[in-house]
JSON list of C-alpha atoms in Angstrom, two decimals:
[
{"chain": "A", "resi": 1158, "resn": "MET", "atom": "CA", "xyz": [91.17, 56.64, 102.29]},
{"chain": "A", "resi": 1159, "resn": "ARG", "atom": "CA", "xyz": [92.96, 59.23, 100.86]},
{"chain": "A", "resi": 1160, "resn": "SER", "atom": "CA", "xyz": [91.54, 59.20, 97.71]},
{"chain": "A", "resi": 1161, "resn": "GLN", "atom": "CA", "xyz": [90.18, 62.49, 95.69]},
{"chain": "A", "resi": 1162, "resn": "ALA", "atom": "CA", "xyz": [86.73, 61.34, 96.09]},
{"chain": "A", "resi": 1163, "resn": "PHE", "atom": "CA", "xyz": [86.76, 60.40, 99.45]},
{"chain": "A", "resi": 1164, "resn": "HIS", "atom": "CA", "xyz": [88.31, 64.08, 100.33]},
{"chain": "A", "resi": 1165, "resn": "LYS", "atom": "CA", "xyz": [85.11, 65.71, 98.25]},
{"chain": "A", "resi": 1166, "resn": "PHE", "atom": "CA", "xyz": [83.46, 63.68, 100.12]},
{"chain": "A", "resi": 1167, "resn": "TRP", "atom": "CA", "xyz": [85.04, 64.69, 103.64]},
{"chain": "A", "resi": 1168, "resn": "LEU", "atom": "CA", "xyz": [84.84, 68.22, 102.75]},
{"chain": "A", "resi": 1169, "resn": "LYS", "atom": "CA", "xyz": [81.13, 67.93, 103.23]},
{"chain": "A", "resi": 1170, "resn": "ILE", "atom": "CA", "xyz": [81.38, 66.83, 106.53]},
{"chain": "A", "resi": 1171, "resn": "THR", "atom": "CA", "xyz": [83.46, 69.08, 107.49]},
{"chain": "A", "resi": 1172, "resn": "ALA", "atom": "CA", "xyz": [81.22, 71.56, 106.62]},
{"chain": "A", "resi": 1173, "resn": "ILE", "atom": "CA", "xyz": [78.47, 70.16, 108.18]},
{"chain": "A", "resi": 1174, "resn": "VAL", "atom": "CA", "xyz": [80.27, 70.38, 111.34]},
{"chain": "A", "resi": 1175, "resn": "VAL", "atom": "CA", "xyz": [81.15, 73.93, 110.72]},
{"chain": "A", "resi": 1176, "resn": "GLY", "atom": "CA", "xyz": [77.80, 75.06, 109.84]},
{"chain": "A", "resi": 1177, "resn": "SER", "atom": "CA", "xyz": [75.93, 73.41, 112.34]},
{"chain": "A", "resi": 1178, "resn": "PHE", "atom": "CA", "xyz": [77.22, 75.60, 114.59]},
{"chain": "A", "resi": 1179, "resn": "GLY", "atom": "CA", "xyz": [75.20, 78.58, 112.55]},
{"chain": "A", "resi": 1180, "resn": "PRO", "atom": "CA", "xyz": [71.75, 77.79, 113.90]},
{"chain": "A", "resi": 1181, "resn": "ILE", "atom": "CA", "xyz": [72.38, 77.05, 117.23]},
{"chain": "A", "resi": 1182, "resn": "PHE", "atom": "CA", "xyz": [73.87, 80.46, 117.72]},
{"chain": "A", "resi": 1183, "resn": "PHE", "atom": "CA", "xyz": [71.46, 82.01, 115.42]},
{"chain": "A", "resi": 1184, "resn": "LEU", "atom": "CA", "xyz": [68.79, 80.71, 117.77]},
{"chain": "A", "resi": 1185, "resn": "GLY", "atom": "CA", "xyz": [70.71, 82.89, 120.74]},
{"chain": "A", "resi": 1186, "resn": "THR", "atom": "CA", "xyz": [69.63, 85.90, 118.96]},
{"chain": "A", "resi": 1187, "resn": "MET", "atom": "CA", "xyz": [66.41, 85.41, 120.71]},
{"chain": "A", "resi": 1188, "resn": "ALA", "atom": "CA", "xyz": [65.05, 85.13, 124.09]},
{"chain": "A", "resi": 1189, "resn": "ALA", "atom": "CA", "xyz": [62.23, 82.32, 123.39]},
{"chain": "A", "resi": 1190, "resn": "THR", "atom": "CA", "xyz": [65.21, 80.29, 121.53]},
{"chain": "A", "resi": 1191, "resn": "LEU", "atom": "CA", "xyz": [68.47, 81.19, 123.48]},
{"chain": "A", "resi": 1192, "resn": "GLU", "atom": "CA", "xyz": [68.75, 77.75, 125.59]},
{"chain": "A", "resi": 1193, "resn": "PRO", "atom": "CA", "xyz": [70.38, 75.71, 122.94]},
{"chain": "A", "resi": 1194, "resn": "ALA", "atom": "CA", "xyz": [73.25, 78.18, 122.13]},
{"chain": "A", "resi": 1195, "resn": "ARG", "atom": "CA", "xyz": [73.32, 78.70, 125.98]},
{"chain": "A", "resi": 1196, "resn": "LEU", "atom": "CA", "xyz": [73.80, 75.26, 126.40]},
{"chain": "A", "resi": 1197, "resn": "THR", "atom": "CA", "xyz": [76.38, 74.84, 124.29]},
{"chain": "A", "resi": 1198, "resn": "LEU", "atom": "CA", "xyz": [78.05, 77.68, 125.94]},
{"chain": "A", "resi": 1199, "resn": "ASP", "atom": "CA", "xyz": [77.75, 76.13, 128.95]},
{"chain": "A", "resi": 1200, "resn": "ILE", "atom": "CA", "xyz": [79.65, 72.67, 127.82]},
{"chain": "A", "resi": 1201, "resn": "LEU", "atom": "CA", "xyz": [82.19, 74.52, 125.47]},
{"chain": "A", "resi": 1202, "resn": "SER", "atom": "CA", "xyz": [83.31, 76.32, 129.07]},
{"chain": "A", "resi": 1203, "resn": "TRP", "atom": "CA", "xyz": [83.29, 72.94, 131.09]},
{"chain": "A", "resi": 1204, "resn": "PRO", "atom": "CA", "xyz": [82.03, 72.33, 133.85]},
{"chain": "A", "resi": 1205, "resn": "ILE", "atom": "CA", "xyz": [78.15, 72.15, 133.28]},
{"chain": "A", "resi": 1206, "resn": "ASP", "atom": "CA", "xyz": [76.95, 74.53, 135.93]},
{"chain": "A", "resi": 1207, "resn": "GLY", "atom": "CA", "xyz": [74.32, 77.15, 134.41]},
{"chain": "A", "resi": 1208, "resn": "GLY", "atom": "CA", "xyz": [76.72, 79.92, 135.24]},
{"chain": "A", "resi": 1209, "resn": "THR", "atom": "CA", "xyz": [76.53, 80.91, 131.21]},
{"chain": "A", "resi": 1210, "resn": "ARG", "atom": "CA", "xyz": [74.74, 83.73, 130.40]},
{"chain": "A", "resi": 1211, "resn": "TRP", "atom": "CA", "xyz": [72.42, 84.76, 127.59]},
{"chain": "A", "resi": 1212, "resn": "ASP", "atom": "CA", "xyz": [70.96, 87.69, 129.06]},
{"chain": "A", "resi": 1213, "resn": "SER", "atom": "CA", "xyz": [72.99, 90.47, 127.42]},
{"chain": "A", "resi": 1214, "resn": "PRO", "atom": "CA", "xyz": [72.14, 92.37, 124.13]},
{"chain": "A", "resi": 1215, "resn": "ASP", "atom": "CA", "xyz": [75.38, 92.22, 123.36]},
{"chain": "A", "resi": 1216, "resn": "THR", "atom": "CA", "xyz": [75.80, 88.46, 123.81]},
{"chain": "A", "resi": 1217, "resn": "ARG", "atom": "CA", "xyz": [72.61, 87.88, 122.09]},
{"chain": "A", "resi": 1218, "resn": "PHE", "atom": "CA", "xyz": [74.50, 90.25, 119.22]},
{"chain": "A", "resi": 1219, "resn": "LEU", "atom": "CA", "xyz": [77.77, 88.18, 119.20]},
{"chain": "A", "resi": 1220, "resn": "SER", "atom": "CA", "xyz": [75.98, 85.54, 118.80]},
{"chain": "A", "resi": 1221, "resn": "ALA", "atom": "CA", "xyz": [74.07, 86.37, 115.75]},
{"chain": "A", "resi": 1222, "resn": "LEU", "atom": "CA", "xyz": [77.45, 87.62, 114.20]},
{"chain": "A", "resi": 1223, "resn": "THR", "atom": "CA", "xyz": [78.68, 83.93, 115.41]},
{"chain": "A", "resi": 1224, "resn": "GLY", "atom": "CA", "xyz": [76.13, 82.10, 114.01]},
{"chain": "A", "resi": 1225, "resn": "GLY", "atom": "CA", "xyz": [76.04, 84.17, 110.78]},
{"chain": "A", "resi": 1226, "resn": "PHE", "atom": "CA", "xyz": [79.92, 83.74, 110.07]},
{"chain": "A", "resi": 1227, "resn": "LEU", "atom": "CA", "xyz": [79.78, 80.04, 110.91]},
{"chain": "A", "resi": 1228, "resn": "MET", "atom": "CA", "xyz": [76.79, 79.53, 108.12]},
{"chain": "A", "resi": 1229, "resn": "GLY", "atom": "CA", "xyz": [78.70, 81.29, 105.88]},
{"chain": "A", "resi": 1230, "resn": "TRP", "atom": "CA", "xyz": [81.79, 79.38, 106.52]},
{"chain": "A", "resi": 1231, "resn": "GLY", "atom": "CA", "xyz": [80.20, 75.60, 106.62]},
{"chain": "A", "resi": 1232, "resn": "VAL", "atom": "CA", "xyz": [78.08, 76.83, 103.30]},
{"chain": "A", "resi": 1233, "resn": "LEU", "atom": "CA", "xyz": [81.46, 78.02, 101.50]},
{"chain": "A", "resi": 1234, "resn": "ILE", "atom": "CA", "xyz": [83.61, 74.84, 102.45]},
{"chain": "A", "resi": 1235, "resn": "TRP", "atom": "CA", "xyz": [80.21, 73.03, 100.91]},
{"chain": "A", "resi": 1236, "resn": "CYS", "atom": "CA", "xyz": [80.42, 74.92, 97.72]},
{"chain": "A", "resi": 1237, "resn": "LEU", "atom": "CA", "xyz": [84.29, 74.35, 97.69]},
{"chain": "A", "resi": 1238, "resn": "SER", "atom": "CA", "xyz": [83.70, 70.66, 97.49]},
{"chain": "A", "resi": 1239, "resn": "SER", "atom": "CA", "xyz": [80.85, 71.11, 95.04]},
{"chain": "A", "resi": 1240, "resn": "TRP", "atom": "CA", "xyz": [81.92, 73.58, 92.51]},
{"chain": "A", "resi": 1241, "resn": "VAL", "atom": "CA", "xyz": [85.72, 73.66, 92.46]},
{"chain": "A", "resi": 1242, "resn": "HIS", "atom": "CA", "xyz": [87.11, 70.69, 94.09]},
{"chain": "A", "resi": 1243, "resn": "ASP", "atom": "CA", "xyz": [87.13, 68.99, 90.52]},
{"chain": "A", "resi": 1244, "resn": "LEU", "atom": "CA", "xyz": [89.06, 71.66, 88.78]},
{"chain": "A", "resi": 1245, "resn": "ALA", "atom": "CA", "xyz": [91.71, 72.22, 91.71]},
{"chain": "A", "resi": 1246, "resn": "PRO", "atom": "CA", "xyz": [91.21, 69.16, 94.58]},
{"chain": "A", "resi": 1247, "resn": "GLU", "atom": "CA", "xyz": [94.52, 69.94, 95.99]},
{"chain": "A", "resi": 1248, "resn": "PRO", "atom": "CA", "xyz": [94.52, 74.13, 96.43]},
{"chain": "A", "resi": 1249, "resn": "VAL", "atom": "CA", "xyz": [90.56, 73.36, 97.87]},
{"chain": "A", "resi": 1250, "resn": "ARG", "atom": "CA", "xyz": [91.98, 70.72, 100.51]},
{"chain": "A", "resi": 1251, "resn": "ARG", "atom": "CA", "xyz": [95.24, 73.03, 101.56]},
{"chain": "A", "resi": 1252, "resn": "SER", "atom": "CA", "xyz": [92.36, 76.09, 101.75]},
{"chain": "A", "resi": 1253, "resn": "VAL", "atom": "CA", "xyz": [90.04, 74.42, 103.94]},
{"chain": "A", "resi": 1254, "resn": "LEU", "atom": "CA", "xyz": [93.19, 72.80, 106.26]},
{"chain": "A", "resi": 1255, "resn": "THR", "atom": "CA", "xyz": [94.44, 76.41, 106.47]},
{"chain": "A", "resi": 1256, "resn": "GLY", "atom": "CA", "xyz": [91.00, 78.17, 107.52]},
{"chain": "A", "resi": 1257, "resn": "THR", "atom": "CA", "xyz": [90.42, 75.15, 109.98]},
{"chain": "A", "resi": 1258, "resn": "LEU", "atom": "CA", "xyz": [93.92, 75.08, 111.14]},
{"chain": "A", "resi": 1259, "resn": "ALA", "atom": "CA", "xyz": [93.60, 79.35, 111.94]},
{"chain": "A", "resi": 1260, "resn": "TRP", "atom": "CA", "xyz": [90.23, 79.06, 113.21]},
{"chain": "A", "resi": 1261, "resn": "PHE", "atom": "CA", "xyz": [91.73, 76.04, 115.88]},
{"chain": "A", "resi": 1262, "resn": "CYS", "atom": "CA", "xyz": [94.82, 78.46, 117.01]},
{"chain": "A", "resi": 1263, "resn": "LEU", "atom": "CA", "xyz": [92.58, 81.52, 116.97]},
{"chain": "A", "resi": 1264, "resn": "ASP", "atom": "CA", "xyz": [89.60, 80.11, 119.26]},
{"chain": "A", "resi": 1265, "resn": "SER", "atom": "CA", "xyz": [91.63, 77.89, 121.14]},
{"chain": "A", "resi": 1266, "resn": "ALA", "atom": "CA", "xyz": [94.45, 80.79, 122.32]},
{"chain": "A", "resi": 1267, "resn": "GLY", "atom": "CA", "xyz": [90.96, 82.93, 122.99]},
{"chain": "A", "resi": 1268, "resn": "SER", "atom": "CA", "xyz": [89.49, 80.52, 125.11]},
{"chain": "A", "resi": 1269, "resn": "ILE", "atom": "CA", "xyz": [92.59, 79.69, 127.06]},
{"chain": "A", "resi": 1270, "resn": "ALA", "atom": "CA", "xyz": [92.95, 83.71, 127.33]},
{"chain": "A", "resi": 1271, "resn": "SER", "atom": "CA", "xyz": [89.29, 83.87, 128.82]},
{"chain": "A", "resi": 1272, "resn": "GLY", "atom": "CA", "xyz": [89.77, 81.18, 131.48]},
{"chain": "A", "resi": 1273, "resn": "ASN", "atom": "CA", "xyz": [87.82, 78.93, 129.16]},
{"chain": "A", "resi": 1274, "resn": "ALA", "atom": "CA", "xyz": [91.06, 75.94, 128.47]},
{"chain": "A", "resi": 1275, "resn": "SER", "atom": "CA", "xyz": [88.07, 73.18, 128.69]},
{"chain": "A", "resi": 1276, "resn": "ASN", "atom": "CA", "xyz": [87.07, 75.23, 124.92]},
{"chain": "A", "resi": 1277, "resn": "ALA", "atom": "CA", "xyz": [90.61, 74.29, 123.97]},
{"chain": "A", "resi": 1278, "resn": "LEU", "atom": "CA", "xyz": [90.16, 70.17, 124.63]},
{"chain": "A", "resi": 1279, "resn": "PHE", "atom": "CA", "xyz": [86.35, 70.33, 122.70]},
{"chain": "A", "resi": 1280, "resn": "ASN", "atom": "CA", "xyz": [88.08, 72.73, 119.98]},
{"chain": "A", "resi": 1281, "resn": "VAL", "atom": "CA", "xyz": [90.66, 69.44, 119.03]},
{"chain": "A", "resi": 1282, "resn": "ILE", "atom": "CA", "xyz": [87.71, 66.83, 119.10]},
{"chain": "A", "resi": 1283, "resn": "VAL", "atom": "CA", "xyz": [86.24, 69.56, 116.59]},
{"chain": "A", "resi": 1284, "resn": "LEU", "atom": "CA", "xyz": [89.51, 69.49, 114.50]},
{"chain": "A", "resi": 1285, "resn": "LEU", "atom": "CA", "xyz": [90.38, 66.22, 114.17]},
{"chain": "A", "resi": 1286, "resn": "ILE", "atom": "CA", "xyz": [86.46, 65.58, 112.99]},
{"chain": "A", "resi": 1287, "resn": "ALA", "atom": "CA", "xyz": [86.94, 68.33, 110.75]},
{"chain": "A", "resi": 1288, "resn": "VAL", "atom": "CA", "xyz": [89.49, 67.77, 109.24]},
{"chain": "A", "resi": 1289, "resn": "GLY", "atom": "CA", "xyz": [90.06, 63.62, 109.25]},
{"chain": "A", "resi": 1290, "resn": "PRO", "atom": "CA", "xyz": [91.60, 62.91, 106.10]},
{"chain": "A", "resi": 1291, "resn": "LEU", "atom": "CA", "xyz": [92.27, 66.22, 104.60]},
{"chain": "A", "resi": 1292, "resn": "TRP", "atom": "CA", "xyz": [95.32, 66.26, 106.94]},
{"chain": "A", "resi": 1293, "resn": "ARG", "atom": "CA", "xyz": [97.45, 64.68, 103.86]},
{"chain": "A", "resi": 1294, "resn": "PRO", "atom": "CA", "xyz": [96.79, 65.11, 99.84]},
{"chain": "A", "resi": 1295, "resn": "ALA", "atom": "CA", "xyz": [95.21, 62.91, 98.48]},
{"chain": "A", "resi": 1296, "resn": "ILE", "atom": "CA", "xyz": [96.83, 59.60, 96.98]},
{"chain": "A", "resi": 1297, "resn": "ASP", "atom": "CA", "xyz": [95.86, 59.50, 92.97]},
{"chain": "A", "resi": 1298, "resn": "ALA", "atom": "CA", "xyz": [93.94, 56.74, 91.51]},
{"chain": "A", "resi": 1299, "resn": "GLY", "atom": "CA", "xyz": [96.75, 56.61, 89.24]},
{"chain": "A", "resi": 1300, "resn": "ARG", "atom": "CA", "xyz": [99.22, 56.01, 91.75]},
{"chain": "A", "resi": 1301, "resn": "SER", "atom": "CA", "xyz": [99.44, 53.14, 93.91]}
]
């Protein structure tokens, strides 16, 4: 489906996919709740081997920044779908698509450069889910 209404709905899916990582990494800021963030990073740096550590204050700080950016980006996408999409559906679609592709390229390149190429593969899955039908413009209801 490629209607404007379906694109607007899918933008909310994208917002949830992106924003859901925010609380996970926020939990990584405190010793008592860091396991979800540590496990997520362990999974993304496949194989799961328990080698991912979260004991550095710098890692916890980076986790706070990452969580904040991801939650904020997710909220931004949700707000675009709720408050702007009806006024400018194609620019909203292109903006979210461009931002998601920018994330994918830089995150994947950094993952490969840091020796965590497996995350680039996970990024493909996240990209496909987050973008879904937004790859292509919607078909107007007035056109067939």
